[in-house]
Coordinates of C-alpha atoms in Angstrom, one line a residue:
X1082 CA 40.6 145.8 -15.1
X1083 CA 37.7 143.4 -14.5
X1084 CA 38.2 141.1 -11.9
X1085 CA 36.8 137.6 -12.2
X1086 CA 36.3 137.3 -8.4
X1087 CA 34.0 140.3 -7.6
X1088 CA 30.7 139.6 -6.0
X1089 CA 28.8 140.7 -9.2
X1090 CA 30.7 138.0 -11.4
X1091 CA 29.9 135.3 -8.8
X1092 CA 25.9 136.6 -8.7
X1093 CA 26.1 136.4 -12.6
X1094 CA 27.6 133.3 -12.8
X1095 CA 24.8 131.9 -10.2
X1096 CA 22.3 132.7 -12.4
X1097 CA 24.0 132.0 -15.9
X1098 CA 23.0 128.9 -17.5
X1099 CA 23.2 127.2 -21.2
X1100 CA 19.2 127.4 -21.6
X1101 CA 19.5 131.4 -21.0
X1102 CA 18.2 132.9 -18.0
X1103 CA 14.8 131.8 -18.8
X1104 CA 15.2 128.6 -17.3
X1105 CA 15.1 130.4 -13.8
X1106 CA 11.7 132.0 -14.7
X1107 CA 10.4 128.7 -15.8
X1108 CA 11.1 127.2 -12.7
X1109 CA 9.8 129.8 -10.3
X1110 CA 6.8 129.9 -12.3
X1111 CA 6.4 125.8 -11.8
X1112 CA 7.1 126.1 -8.2
X1113 CA 4.6 129.0 -7.9
X1114 CA 1.9 127.1 -9.6
X1115 CA 2.8 123.9 -7.5
X1116 CA 3.0 125.9 -4.0
X1117 CA -0.5 127.6 -5.0
X1118 CA -2.4 124.6 -5.8
X1119 CA -0.5 122.8 -2.3
X1120 CA -1.6 126.1 -0.4
X1121 CA -5.1 125.5 -1.9
X1122 CA -5.3 121.9 -0.7
X1123 CA -3.8 122.5 2.8
X1124 CA -6.5 125.2 3.2
X1125 CA -9.0 122.5 2.4
X1126 CA -7.5 119.9 4.5
X1127 CA -7.4 122.6 7.3
X1128 CA -11.0 123.2 6.6
X1129 CA -12.0 119.6 6.8
X1130 CA -9.9 119.1 10.3
X1131 CA -12.1 122.2 11.8
X1132 CA -15.4 120.5 10.6
X1133 CA -14.6 116.9 11.9
X1134 CA -13.0 117.9 15.1
X1135 CA -15.8 120.1 16.3
X1136 CA -18.6 117.7 15.3
X1137 CA -16.9 114.4 16.5
X1138 CA -15.8 113.4 19.7
X1139 CA -12.4 112.8 21.3
X1140 CA -12.8 109.0 20.8
X1141 CA -14.4 109.4 17.4
X1142 CA -12.2 111.7 16.1
X1143 CA -9.0 109.6 17.4
X1144 CA -10.7 106.5 15.5
X1145 CA -10.9 108.7 12.5
X1146 CA -7.3 109.5 12.6
X1147 CA -6.3 105.8 13.0
X1148 CA -8.1 105.2 9.5
X1149 CA -6.2 108.1 8.0
X1150 CA -2.8 107.2 9.3
X1151 CA -3.5 103.6 8.4
X1152 CA -4.1 104.9 4.8
X1153 CA -0.8 106.9 4.7
X1154 CA 1.1 104.0 6.1
X1155 CA 0.2 101.2 4.0
X1156 CA 0.1 103.7 0.9
X1157 CA 3.9 104.2 1.8
X1158 CA 4.7 100.6 2.0
X1159 CA 2.8 100.2 -1.6
X1160 CA 5.2 102.8 -3.0
X1161 CA 8.2 100.7 -3.0
X1162 CA 10.2 103.8 -4.6
X1163 CA 8.3 103.3 -8.0
X1164 CA 7.3 106.9 -7.8
X1165 CA 10.4 108.3 -7.7
X1166 CA 11.7 105.6 -10.2
X1167 CA 9.1 106.7 -13.0
X1168 CA 9.7 110.4 -12.5
X1169 CA 13.4 109.8 -13.0
X1170 CA 12.9 107.5 -15.9
X1171 CA 10.0 109.0 -18.0
X1172 CA 11.4 112.6 -17.6
X1173 CA 14.9 111.1 -19.1
X1174 CA 13.0 109.4 -21.9
X1175 CA 10.9 112.4 -22.8
X1176 CA 13.9 114.6 -22.9
X1177 CA 15.4 112.0 -25.6
X1178 CA 12.2 111.8 -27.4
X1179 CA 11.7 108.5 -27.3
X1180 CA 7.7 108.0 -27.1
X1181 CA 8.2 104.1 -27.2
X1182 CA 10.2 104.0 -23.8
X1183 CA 8.2 106.6 -22.2
X1184 CA 5.1 104.5 -22.7
X1185 CA 6.6 101.1 -22.0
X1186 CA 7.9 102.8 -18.6
X1187 CA 4.3 104.2 -17.6
X1188 CA 3.0 100.5 -18.7
X1189 CA 5.4 98.9 -16.5
X1190 CA 4.8 100.7 -13.6
X1191 CA 1.0 100.5 -13.8
X1192 CA 1.6 96.7 -13.8
X1193 CA 3.8 96.8 -10.9
X1194 CA 1.7 99.3 -9.1
X1195 CA -1.6 96.9 -9.4
X1196 CA 0.6 93.9 -8.4
X1197 CA 1.5 95.7 -5.2
X1198 CA -1.9 97.2 -4.4
X1199 CA -3.3 93.6 -4.8
X1200 CA -0.8 92.1 -2.4
X1201 CA -1.2 95.0 -0.3
X1202 CA -4.5 94.7 0.0
X1203 CA -4.5 91.1 0.7
X1204 CA -2.3 90.9 3.6
X1205 CA -3.7 94.0 4.9
X1206 CA -7.0 92.3 4.9
X1207 CA -5.7 89.4 7.1
X1208 CA -3.7 91.6 9.5
X1209 CA -6.5 93.9 10.2
X1210 CA -8.1 91.7 12.8
X1211 CA -5.0 90.5 14.9
X1212 CA -3.8 94.0 15.1
X1213 CA -7.0 95.2 16.5
X1214 CA -7.2 92.5 19.1
X1215 CA -3.7 91.6 20.1
X1216 CA -1.7 94.7 19.5
X1217 CA -4.5 97.5 19.9
X1218 CA -6.8 95.3 22.5
X1219 CA -9.6 97.2 20.8
X1220 CA -11.6 94.9 18.6
X1221 CA -13.7 97.3 17.4
X1222 CA -11.1 98.9 15.5
X1223 CA -11.3 96.0 12.9
X1224 CA -13.7 97.9 10.7
X1225 CA -11.8 101.2 10.7
X1226 CA -8.2 99.8 9.9
X1227 CA -9.7 97.7 7.2
X1228 CA -11.2 100.7 5.8
X1229 CA -7.8 102.4 5.9
X1230 CA -6.6 99.3 3.7
X1231 CA -8.9 100.1 1.2
X1232 CA -8.2 103.6 1.2
X1233 CA -4.6 102.8 0.8
X1234 CA -5.2 100.9 -2.4
X1235 CA -7.3 104.2 -4.0
X1236 CA -4.5 106.6 -2.7
X1237 CA -1.9 104.4 -4.3
X1238 CA -3.6 104.4 -7.8
X1239 CA -4.2 108.0 -7.5
X1240 CA -0.2 108.8 -6.6
X1241 CA 0.3 106.9 -9.5
X1242 CA -1.7 109.1 -12.0
X1243 CA -0.3 112.3 -10.3
X1244 CA 3.6 110.5 -10.6
X1245 CA 2.8 110.4 -14.7
X1246 CA 1.7 114.3 -14.6
X1247 CA 5.1 115.1 -12.8
X1248 CA 7.2 113.0 -14.9
X1249 CA 5.9 114.5 -18.1
X1250 CA 5.8 117.8 -16.7
X1251 CA 2.6 118.4 -17.0
X1252 CA 2.5 120.6 -13.8
X1253 CA -1.1 122.2 -14.4
X1254 CA -2.8 119.2 -14.7
X1255 CA -0.8 117.7 -11.2
X1256 CA -2.0 120.7 -9.6
X1257 CA -5.7 120.3 -10.8
X1258 CA -5.6 116.7 -9.7
X1259 CA -4.3 117.5 -6.3
X1260 CA -7.6 119.9 -6.2
X1261 CA -9.8 117.5 -7.4
X1262 CA -8.5 114.8 -4.7
X1263 CA -9.3 116.9 -1.8
X1264 CA -12.4 119.1 -2.9
X1265 CA -15.0 116.2 -2.7
X1266 CA -14.0 116.0 1.0
X1267 CA -14.6 119.4 2.0
X1268 CA -17.4 119.6 0.1
X1269 CA -19.2 116.3 1.6
X1270 CA -18.2 117.0 5.0
X1271 CA -19.6 120.5 4.8
X1272 CA -22.9 119.2 3.4
X1273 CA -23.4 116.5 6.0
X1274 CA -22.5 119.2 8.9
X1275 CA -25.3 121.3 7.4
X1276 CA -27.7 118.4 7.7
X1277 CA -26.2 117.3 10.9
X1278 CA -25.5 113.6 9.6
X1279 CA -21.7 113.9 10.3
X1280 CA -20.8 111.1 12.3
X1281 CA -17.8 108.6 13.0
X1282 CA -19.0 106.1 9.9
X1283 CA -19.8 109.0 7.6
X1284 CA -16.2 110.8 7.9
X1285 CA -14.5 107.6 7.0
X1286 CA -16.2 106.6 4.3
X1287 CA -16.2 110.2 3.0
X1288 CA -12.2 110.1 3.7
X1289 CA -11.5 106.7 2.2
X1290 CA -14.1 107.3 -1.1
X1291 CA -12.0 110.4 -2.2
X1292 CA -9.4 108.7 -3.8
X1293 CA -11.5 106.2 -5.7
X1294 CA -13.9 109.3 -6.9
X1295 CA -11.0 111.2 -8.1
X1296 CA -9.3 108.6 -9.9
X1297 CA -11.6 108.6 -13.0
X1298 CA -11.6 112.3 -13.4
X1299 CA -7.6 112.1 -13.5
X1300 CA -7.4 109.4 -15.4
X1301 CA -9.5 111.2 -18.1
X1302 CA -7.1 114.0 -17.9
X1303 CA -4.1 111.8 -18.8
X1304 CA -2.3 112.6 -22.3
X1305 CA -1.4 108.9 -23.0
X1306 CA -3.9 105.8 -22.9
X1307 CA -2.7 104.3 -20.0
X1308 CA -5.3 101.6 -19.4
X1309 CA -4.7 100.4 -23.2
X1310 CA -0.8 100.5 -23.1
X1311 CA 0.2 97.1 -25.3
X1312 CA 3.8 98.0 -25.3
X1313 CA 6.6 95.7 -24.5
X1314 CA 6.9 96.6 -20.5
X1315 CA 9.4 93.6 -20.4
X1316 CA 12.1 95.5 -21.9
X1317 CA 12.0 98.2 -19.1
X1318 CA 11.7 96.3 -16.0
X1319 CA 15.4 96.0 -15.5
X1320 CA 15.8 99.7 -15.4
X1321 CA 12.7 100.2 -13.3
X1322 CA 14.2 97.3 -10.8
X1323 CA 17.3 98.9 -10.6
X1324 CA 16.1 102.3 -9.4
X1325 CA 13.2 100.9 -7.1
X1326 CA 15.0 98.2 -5.4
X1327 CA 16.9 100.7 -2.9
X1328 CA 14.1 103.1 -2.8
X1329 CA 11.8 100.8 -0.7
X1330 CA 14.6 101.2 1.9
X1331 CA 14.2 104.9 1.6
X1332 CA 10.7 104.7 2.3
X1333 CA 11.0 102.6 5.4
X1334 CA 13.3 105.0 6.6
X1335 CA 11.5 108.4 5.7
X1336 CA 8.2 106.9 7.4
X1337 CA 10.2 107.0 11.0
X1338 CA 11.3 110.9 10.3
X1339 CA 9.3 113.5 12.4
X1340 CA 7.3 110.5 14.0
X1341 CA 9.7 108.6 15.9
X1342 CA 10.4 111.8 17.8
X1343 CA 6.7 111.9 19.1
X1344 CA 7.2 108.0 20.0
X1345 CA 10.5 109.0 22.1
X1346 CA 8.5 112.0 23.7
X1347 CA 5.6 110.0 24.8
X1348 CA 7.9 107.1 26.3
X1349 CA 10.5 109.3 28.1
X1350 CA 9.0 112.6 28.7
X1351 CA 5.3 114.3 29.9
X1352 CA 2.4 114.8 27.6
X1353 CA 2.7 118.4 28.1
X1354 CA 6.1 118.1 26.2
X1355 CA 4.7 116.3 23.6
X1356 CA 2.2 119.1 23.1
X1357 CA 5.0 121.8 23.1
X1358 CA 6.6 120.1 20.4
X1359 CA 3.7 119.4 18.2
X1360 CA 3.0 123.1 18.3
X1361 CA 6.4 124.2 17.3
X1362 CA 6.7 121.6 14.7
X1363 CA 3.1 122.4 13.1
X1364 CA 4.1 125.8 12.7
X1365 CA 6.7 124.7 10.4
X1366 CA 4.1 122.9 8.1
X1367 CA 4.7 125.9 5.6
X1368 CA 8.4 124.9 5.3
X1369 CA 7.5 121.4 4.6
X1370 CA 5.2 122.3 2.0
X1371 CA 8.1 124.3 0.1
X1372 CA 10.2 121.4 0.7
X1373 CA 7.7 119.1 -1.2
X1374 CA 7.3 121.9 -4.2
X1375 CA 11.0 121.9 -4.5
X1376 CA 11.5 118.1 -4.7
X1377 CA 8.7 117.8 -6.9
X1378 CA 10.0 120.1 -9.6
X1379 CA 13.8 119.6 -9.3
X1380 CA 12.9 115.8 -9.6
X1381 CA 11.5 116.2 -13.2
X1382 CA 13.6 119.1 -14.3
X1383 CA 17.3 117.5 -13.1
X1384 CA 16.4 114.1 -14.6
X1385 CA 15.5 115.3 -17.9
X1386 CA 19.0 117.1 -17.8
X1387 CA 20.7 113.7 -17.0
X1388 CA 23.3 114.1 -19.7
X1389 CA 23.4 118.0 -20.1
X1390 CA 27.4 118.8 -20.2
X1391 CA 26.7 121.3 -17.3
X1392 CA 24.8 119.1 -15.1
X1393 CA 26.8 119.6 -12.0
X1394 CA 26.9 123.4 -12.7
X1395 CA 23.2 123.6 -12.9
X1396 CA 22.7 121.3 -9.7
X1397 CA 25.2 123.5 -8.0
X1398 CA 23.5 126.6 -9.1
X1399 CA 20.1 125.3 -7.8
X1400 CA 21.8 124.3 -4.4
X1401 CA 23.2 128.1 -4.0
X1402 CA 19.8 129.7 -4.8
X1403 CA 18.2 127.3 -2.1
X1404 CA 20.6 128.6 0.3
X1405 CA 19.8 131.9 -0.1
X1406 CA 15.8 131.0 0.0
X1407 CA 16.7 128.9 3.3
X1408 CA 18.3 131.9 4.9
X1409 CA 15.5 134.1 4.1
X1410 CA 13.0 131.7 5.6
X1411 CA 14.9 131.0 8.7
X1412 CA 14.9 135.3 9.4
X1413 CA 11.4 134.9 8.9
X1414 CA 10.8 132.5 11.5
X1415 CA 13.3 134.6 13.7
X1416 CA 10.6 137.5 13.0
X1417 CA 7.6 135.2 13.9
X1418 CA 9.2 134.2 17.2
X1419 CA 7.9 137.3 19.4
X1420 CA 4.5 136.4 18.4
X1421 CA 4.1 132.8 19.3
X1422 CA 2.4 133.4 22.5
X1423 CA -0.3 135.6 20.7
X1424 CA -0.7 133.2 17.9
X1425 CA -0.8 129.9 19.9
X1426 CA -1.6 131.2 23.2
X1427 CA 0.5 131.9 26.3
X1428 CA 1.1 128.6 27.1
X1429 CA 3.0 128.2 24.4
X1430 CA 4.6 131.5 24.6
X1431 CA 8.0 129.7 25.7
X1432 CA 8.3 127.4 22.9
X1433 CA 10.5 130.1 20.5
X1434 CA 13.8 128.3 20.9
X1435 CA 12.3 125.1 19.8
X1436 CA 10.7 126.8 16.8
X1437 CA 13.8 128.2 15.8
X1438 CA 15.7 125.0 16.1
X1439 CA 13.0 123.3 14.0
X1440 CA 12.7 125.9 11.5
X1441 CA 16.9 125.6 11.1
X1442 CA 16.2 121.7 10.7
X1443 CA 13.8 122.4 8.0
X1444 CA 15.2 125.3 6.0
X1445 CA 19.0 123.1 5.9
X1446 CA 17.3 120.5 3.9
X1447 CA 16.7 122.6 1.1
X1448 CA 20.3 123.3 -0.5
X1449 CA 20.5 119.3 -0.2
X1450 CA 17.7 118.6 -2.1
X1451 CA 19.2 119.0 -5.6
X1452 CA 22.4 117.0 -4.8
X1453 CA 19.9 114.5 -3.6
X1454 CA 17.9 114.4 -6.4
X1455 CA 21.0 114.1 -8.7
X1456 CA 21.5 110.7 -7.3
X1457 CA 18.3 109.6 -9.2
X1458 CA 19.5 111.2 -12.4
X1459 CA 22.7 109.3 -11.9
X1460 CA 20.9 105.7 -11.4
X1461 CA 22.5 105.8 -7.6
X1462 CA 19.5 104.9 -6.0
X1463 CA 22.0 103.3 -3.1
X1464 CA 23.5 106.3 -2.3
X1465 CA 20.1 108.0 -1.6
X1466 CA 19.2 104.5 0.6
X1467 CA 22.5 105.1 2.3
X1468 CA 21.8 108.7 3.3
X1469 CA 18.3 107.7 4.5
X1470 CA 20.0 104.9 6.4
X1471 CA 22.5 107.5 8.0
X1472 CA 19.3 110.1 9.0
X1473 CA 17.5 107.0 10.6
X1474 CA 20.6 105.9 12.6
X1475 CA 20.9 109.9 13.6
X1476 CA 17.4 109.8 14.4
X1477 CA 17.5 106.6 16.6
X1478 CA 20.9 107.3 18.4
X1479 CA 20.1 111.2 19.0
X1480 CA 16.7 110.9 20.0
X1481 CA 17.6 107.8 22.7
X1482 CA 20.4 110.2 24.1
X1483 CA 18.8 114.0 23.9
X1484 CA 15.2 113.4 24.5
X1485 CA 14.9 111.7 27.8
X1486 CA 17.3 114.6 29.3
X1487 CA 15.9 117.7 27.7
X1488 CA 12.3 116.9 26.4
X1489 CA 10.7 118.7 23.5
X1490 CA 14.2 120.7 23.2
X1491 CA 16.1 117.3 22.8
X1492 CA 13.3 116.6 20.0
X1493 CA 14.2 119.5 18.1
X1494 CA 17.8 119.1 18.4
X1495 CA 17.2 115.5 17.1
X1496 CA 15.9 116.8 14.0
X1497 CA 18.5 119.2 13.5
X1498 CA 21.1 116.4 14.0
X1499 CA 19.2 114.2 11.4
X1500 CA 19.5 117.4 8.9
X1501 CA 23.2 117.7 9.8
X1502 CA 23.6 113.9 8.9
X1503 CA 21.7 114.5 5.5
X1504 CA 23.9 116.9 4.5
X1505 CA 27.4 115.5 5.5
X1506 CA 26.1 112.0 3.9
X1507 CA 25.1 113.5 1.0
X1508 CA 28.0 115.8 0.1
X1509 CA 30.2 113.3 0.8
X1510 CA 28.7 110.7 -1.8
X1511 CA 28.0 113.3 -4.3
X1512 CA 31.3 115.1 -4.3
X1513 CA 33.0 112.8 -6.5
X1514 CA 30.3 112.8 -9.1
X1515 CA 31.0 116.8 -9.1
X1516 CA 34.6 116.6 -9.9
X1517 CA 34.2 118.6 -13.1
X1518 CA 32.7 121.5 -11.3
X1519 CA 36.1 123.3 -10.8
X1520 CA 36.7 123.4 -14.3
X1521 CA 33.1 124.3 -15.1
X1522 CA 33.4 127.1 -12.6
X1523 CA 36.4 128.8 -14.2
X1524 CA 35.1 128.6 -17.7
X1525 CA 31.9 130.2 -16.7
X1526 CA 33.7 132.6 -14.9
X1527 CA 35.6 133.7 -17.9
X1528 CA 32.7 133.8 -20.0
X1529 CA 30.6 135.8 -17.9
X1530 CA 33.9 138.7 -17.5
X1531 CA 34.4 138.4 -21.1
X1532 CA 30.8 139.4 -21.5
X1533 CA 31.0 142.0 -18.9
X1534 CA 34.2 143.7 -19.9

């Protein structure tokens, strides 16, 4: 007799899907494409980093990083959750083949992005002088901070174009846009180094001008006439606002993740402890890349299946596969641990436990991503904000308690605590929406068993 609870049936149920097994090949292909593109851009960014850090003085390189951090920070504030909202709503409209709603959503998002970028530029321009003089006590930082605000506007508009590619599931165009965004930086810096003209001013201008240079090329690649949309955007404003209003809180919270630990270490520990933690964290950069690719792919794929009868089962399958991937990645991290001294130098040979804790924190997030993305498909952005707030509370409490007592090891445990808070909070808020999962599992097992008997 064919048993329903044998391991073979469970594995077959994990891969069984209403769209056929081709769906897993599609997801693997998309993930491979995005991972390859992100790997290329990551390599270009690393090469650009080496060029600037070797040519500029430590002070000049610090000023350059202030400009780049300002670009990232202001751009995150300008996003206001619009990226995730547009991907969710446009993917849903595309799945329903509602082209009018798709164009209206893109047009409304463009108007919101332009308004927010204008306000952000105005406020940022007014604040750079007080920040440089009264907060940092360095008036010379006014110009770098102002250029960071300008660069954030270009980055925000470029991200809007990339979000359209992602929402329409044009992953090849999304990958090409990423390469177009960062390739000019590497080329320009290389030329400046060869001509011996790489200075702080030229390095800042190259990084600030890159998104503006990439913008016309990526706009020409769009499959919709964004600049000429005349659809009634006001009809979709309520839907866009309903999703985005809570995602602003998420943006504020996520800006603190992996940054507040450094501030706690700086305040309560030594510079050497900051270096030990940073070295271990930088080694986990590949895991952050995997996390970003998984989130980008599933946000569009799950949103496009928002009304699928077996949506809960599909999400559970994705989480199960990512759990297996996370275990394999942690085992890979354990295999690398003995060679940390060879890779980073003997002064970092003892950071093995910190590294493994950070790897566990990063891979622990992977199975939660499909559940978190499910909130977007269900228009439950308040739940996304709730999980982010829970994580931020765990970060503040854990960091304040653990880092002063244990230094870099305490910072690693704090990150693991934040991951645990994300898992508990997401499961608690997601479980009611997966109430139909038990009946789906039983029916799926029976169909698999019937096919194998």
